[in-house]
DNA sequence: GTAACTGCAAAATATTTGCATCCTT
DNA sequence: AAGGATGCAAATATTTTGCAGTTAC
């Protein structure tokens, strides 16, 4: 059986409410990362804008979703994989892809972020890699 | 002699105005990347907020600065190196570092972004790599 | 002198907060 | 029943746009 929003909420010990379920289901049904506004549109005014803000923040706090900073000043969100929520600390080690043509942002789960060596004195905690280019569909 | 804001403006064929000079000089004097708000504060109300928006946009268009998306929803800007402005297309190939402790964002010019192999069908144009951790100064 | 740049006002948009009410457990 | 979540209103912050006056060349 397919994973449902409700399952994720149980796992994270969050109370199960309509908005949380719906928003998670939207993420589960989407193959790409979503901006706040995308979610708002997909909810078709079912929930208050403020509720969406708070819900996304809750999901971030619980490690259910991660944020992907894009150059265009728009942060997008995507579901984390299960392994990602280990010990309350994120383990997103995949590359994100941002299509310049259609604007879609997707997680390339199969592409692992390469390690880098930092100059002396810097400690590394997390690496974020966003690749720009043209996606499969937009390729001429 | 040290490079001045005015020199950069000449190079980019932009007219030399007080706000552009001052903002460039702020970048030249700063060792870290700056958010819109940082610049506003450093200008100490000398220029209108709107002018700063427009000036930053102009610099982005001309390839004088590049934007660095950070996870905290705040885009920061930093000067590009000369080699970066080749043929109107950016060539930022260095890693950016974001300190979790003090929030500073800096360009690690000496750390080159490693290449990655994308899945079939994706074309690569640009890679953006932001590393989180603790910077030299904040290291306990 | 002319085109481009700036400041001001205002609109449009985005985000946060407080509080009363409703829902989940 | 109690604590948490939601919706609404409103405060705050951010970004964009239009226009008239000013400045750079």
XYZ file of C-alpha atoms (C1' of nucleotides) in Angstrom:
330
model
C 0.000 0.000 0.000
C 1.125 3.465 -0.779
C 2.348 5.662 1.980
C -0.196 8.175 3.170
C 0.175 11.543 4.753
C -1.405 10.204 7.912
C 1.311 7.568 8.280
C 4.006 10.192 8.225
C 2.192 12.235 10.853
C 1.961 9.205 13.138
C 5.648 8.526 12.712
C 6.443 12.061 13.734
C 4.016 12.114 16.653
C 1.989 14.955 15.219
C -1.741 15.183 15.590
C -3.594 14.269 12.456
C -5.486 17.173 11.021
C -7.062 17.800 7.656
C -4.595 20.421 6.559
C -1.537 18.410 7.509
C -2.840 15.310 5.802
C -3.756 17.187 2.638
C -0.502 19.049 2.407
C 1.501 15.887 2.913
C -0.545 14.116 0.278
C 0.207 16.937 -2.112
C 3.906 16.395 -1.492
C 3.535 12.642 -1.874
C 1.734 13.095 -5.180
C 4.249 15.588 -6.516
C 7.407 14.562 -8.281
C 8.922 17.985 -7.797
C 9.679 20.344 -4.964
C 6.997 22.865 -4.099
C 7.075 26.502 -3.125
C 4.727 27.907 -0.539
C 2.672 29.361 -3.346
C 2.418 26.066 -5.220
C 0.885 24.526 -2.159
C -1.470 27.396 -1.714
C -2.725 26.970 -5.261
C -3.084 23.214 -4.945
C -5.067 23.600 -1.765
C -7.440 25.755 -3.768
C -8.271 27.948 -0.821
C -9.201 25.041 1.367
C -6.877 26.262 4.100
C -5.798 29.598 5.336
C -2.516 30.929 4.072
C -1.339 31.234 7.645
C -2.071 27.583 8.285
C 0.167 26.662 5.384
C 2.991 28.742 6.796
C 2.650 27.089 10.158
C 2.260 23.621 8.738
C 5.364 23.915 6.597
C 7.321 25.205 9.566
C 6.156 22.277 11.658
C 7.198 19.831 8.964
C 10.602 21.465 8.727
C 11.060 21.265 12.476
C 10.151 17.592 12.514
C 12.392 16.812 9.573
C 9.510 15.716 7.370
C 10.447 18.120 4.616
C 13.622 19.971 3.728
C 14.014 23.336 2.126
C 15.826 23.914 -1.120
C 17.170 27.401 -1.660
C 16.999 28.463 -5.277
C 18.721 31.386 -6.875
C 15.466 33.077 -7.778
C 14.801 34.091 -4.241
C 12.215 31.344 -3.874
C 12.653 28.598 -1.332
C 11.029 25.313 -2.233
C 10.239 22.308 -0.110
C 10.399 18.584 -0.678
C 9.733 15.489 1.375
C 12.635 13.928 3.151
C 13.376 10.268 2.846
C 13.036 8.183 5.966
C 16.740 7.831 6.480
C 16.926 11.565 6.544
C 15.261 12.045 9.908
C 17.875 10.068 11.859
C 18.504 11.503 15.312
C 16.725 14.761 14.663
C 19.366 15.884 12.237
C 19.057 16.140 8.491
C 20.895 13.894 6.134
C 19.991 15.206 2.725
C 22.908 14.129 0.702
C 21.397 14.309 -2.725
C 21.677 16.904 -5.434
C 18.811 19.184 -6.390
C 18.074 20.089 -9.944
C 16.465 23.304 -11.093
C 15.289 23.582 -14.688
C 15.861 27.010 -16.194
C 13.174 26.431 -18.784
C 10.163 25.225 -16.839
C 11.315 26.207 -13.362
C 10.735 22.792 -11.878
C 12.861 21.750 -8.922
C 13.472 18.103 -8.244
C 15.506 15.928 -5.917
C 17.992 13.763 -7.758
C 18.030 11.080 -5.087
C 20.464 9.005 -7.084
C 23.057 11.739 -7.373
C 25.084 12.020 -4.199
C 26.665 15.316 -3.226
C 30.431 14.980 -3.560
C 32.625 15.853 -0.607
C 34.790 18.922 -0.591
C 37.830 19.874 1.412
C 37.459 23.140 3.270
C 40.338 25.441 4.190
C 41.870 25.024 7.630
C 39.683 26.242 10.451
C 36.314 25.543 8.863
C 34.175 22.711 10.093
C 31.684 21.124 7.761
C 28.193 20.163 8.826
C 26.083 20.049 5.735
C 26.372 20.540 2.000
C 23.737 21.909 -0.292
C 24.084 21.490 -4.007
C 21.701 22.894 -6.586
C 22.306 22.274 -10.255
C 20.809 24.475 -12.956
C 20.177 23.332 -16.457
C 17.480 21.835 -18.637
C 15.396 18.915 -17.522
C 14.406 15.854 -19.493
C 11.098 17.248 -20.636
C 12.396 20.654 -21.659
C 15.312 19.311 -23.608
C 14.842 20.416 -27.182
C 46.283 51.058 -5.886
C 43.227 49.359 -4.594
C 40.316 48.756 -6.866
C 37.528 51.253 -6.469
C 33.838 51.028 -7.103
C 34.183 53.576 -9.868
C 36.628 51.360 -11.751
C 34.172 48.509 -11.816
C 31.426 50.784 -13.082
C 33.635 51.968 -15.925
C 34.449 48.400 -16.847
C 30.787 47.577 -17.044
C 29.851 50.721 -18.947
C 27.530 51.935 -16.231
C 27.157 55.564 -15.367
C 28.929 56.523 -12.193
C 26.547 57.627 -9.509
C 26.932 58.080 -5.789
C 24.780 55.151 -4.803
C 26.456 52.726 -7.171
C 29.905 53.803 -6.081
C 29.054 53.562 -2.407
C 27.381 50.191 -2.671
C 30.280 48.766 -4.639
C 32.715 50.141 -2.106
C 30.749 48.423 0.631
C 31.133 45.149 -1.232
C 34.823 45.778 -1.819
C 35.353 46.478 1.862
C 33.411 43.442 3.000
C 34.967 40.025 3.309
C 31.585 38.365 3.375
C 28.485 38.225 1.242
C 25.781 40.769 2.008
C 22.027 40.596 2.117
C 19.875 43.423 0.901
C 19.302 44.412 4.484
C 23.004 44.464 5.334
C 23.539 46.973 2.584
C 20.619 49.051 3.710
C 22.077 49.258 7.199
C 25.559 50.092 5.974
C 24.201 52.862 3.789
C 22.696 54.304 6.939
C 19.721 55.750 5.144
C 21.845 57.544 2.621
C 19.912 55.991 -0.222
C 16.373 54.978 -0.738
C 15.526 51.354 -0.226
C 14.187 51.233 -3.760
C 17.463 52.492 -5.159
C 19.242 49.629 -3.455
C 16.876 47.119 -5.013
C 17.437 48.593 -8.422
C 21.163 48.921 -8.001
C 21.572 45.308 -6.926
C 19.476 44.181 -9.866
C 21.633 46.201 -12.232
C 24.780 44.668 -10.779
C 23.328 41.197 -11.151
C 22.417 41.880 -14.764
C 25.892 43.140 -15.541
C 27.542 40.228 -13.777
C 29.214 42.430 -11.197
C 27.753 40.499 -8.308
C 26.285 37.028 -7.968
C 23.540 35.839 -5.693
C 23.975 33.119 -3.125
C 20.839 31.341 -2.017
C 20.981 30.372 1.624
C 18.765 27.957 3.443
C 17.342 30.607 5.706
C 15.286 32.101 2.966
C 17.702 35.000 2.602
C 19.546 35.593 -0.632
C 22.937 37.212 -0.247
C 25.157 38.891 -2.783
C 28.874 38.969 -3.363
C 31.214 40.514 -5.894
C 32.191 38.417 -8.843
C 35.779 38.010 -9.851
C 36.830 39.439 -13.174
C 37.027 36.090 -14.886
C 33.421 35.585 -13.947
C 31.952 38.077 -16.360
C 33.261 36.328 -19.482
C 30.856 36.590 -22.423
C 27.933 37.770 -20.362
C 27.604 34.442 -18.641
C 28.524 33.636 -15.068
C 31.385 31.417 -14.132
C 31.157 31.162 -10.388
C 32.798 27.907 -9.764
C 33.662 28.329 -6.143
C 32.008 27.017 -3.017
C 30.108 29.243 -0.622
C 30.310 28.822 3.105
C 27.586 29.702 5.568
C 28.411 29.743 9.269
C 25.609 28.409 11.460
C 26.946 30.272 14.450
C 27.465 33.840 13.256
C 25.468 33.649 10.033
C 28.262 34.977 7.883
C 28.376 33.913 4.253
C 31.656 33.906 2.388
C 33.037 32.860 -0.961
C 35.681 30.189 -0.690
C 37.408 31.186 -3.882
C 40.016 28.495 -3.434
C 37.523 25.670 -3.191
C 36.292 24.641 -6.608
C 32.879 23.077 -7.016
C 33.323 19.437 -7.980
C 31.602 18.135 -11.080
C 28.673 15.763 -10.852
C 27.177 13.360 -13.331
C 23.501 13.917 -13.935
C 21.057 11.221 -14.982
C 20.388 10.794 -18.701
C 18.349 13.573 -20.218
C 19.479 16.383 -17.962
C 21.780 19.053 -19.239
C 23.994 20.913 -16.825
C 24.562 24.617 -17.015
C 25.592 25.760 -13.597
C 26.286 24.349 -10.154
C 25.662 26.068 -6.868
C 27.216 24.688 -3.733
C 26.648 26.073 -0.268
C 28.366 24.490 2.711
C 27.066 24.912 6.243
C 29.242 24.617 9.290
C 31.307 26.681 11.665
C 33.720 29.298 10.455
C 37.235 29.976 11.653
C 36.235 32.640 14.116
C 33.320 30.769 15.629
C 35.206 27.548 16.120
C 35.228 26.869 19.823
C 20.323 68.335 -24.123
C 19.078 63.668 -23.493
C 18.895 59.449 -21.525
C 19.386 57.336 -17.488
C 19.090 57.327 -12.392
C 16.982 58.587 -8.009
C 13.525 59.578 -4.462
C 8.953 59.603 -3.080
C 4.404 57.737 -2.915
C 1.743 53.966 -3.261
C 0.444 49.468 -4.678
C 1.116 44.658 -4.449
C 2.956 40.770 -2.068
C 4.719 38.101 1.592
C 5.252 36.919 6.444
C 4.287 37.168 11.432
C 1.468 37.655 15.581
C -2.597 37.642 18.807
C -6.652 35.778 19.992
C -11.020 33.327 20.017
C -12.827 29.014 18.420
C -12.625 24.314 17.036
C -10.617 19.738 16.757
C -7.660 15.785 18.150
C -6.498 12.781 21.512
C -11.484 17.892 29.413
C -7.039 19.898 27.883
C -3.739 21.081 24.762
C -2.850 21.982 20.411
C -4.289 23.523 15.651
C -6.929 26.576 12.811
C -9.093 30.823 10.946
C -9.577 35.518 11.025
C -7.979 40.134 11.654
C -4.363 42.996 11.682
C 0.360 44.354 12.180
C 4.802 44.112 9.927
C 7.999 43.469 6.331
C 9.350 42.961 1.580
C 9.285 43.919 -3.249
C 7.471 46.254 -7.351
C 5.733 50.114 -10.072
C 4.755 54.926 -11.734
C 6.127 59.324 -12.072
C 8.392 63.739 -11.509
C 12.663 65.838 -10.519
C 17.750 65.381 -10.843
C 22.187 63.921 -12.521
C 25.840 61.922 -15.576
C 27.817 62.214 -19.854
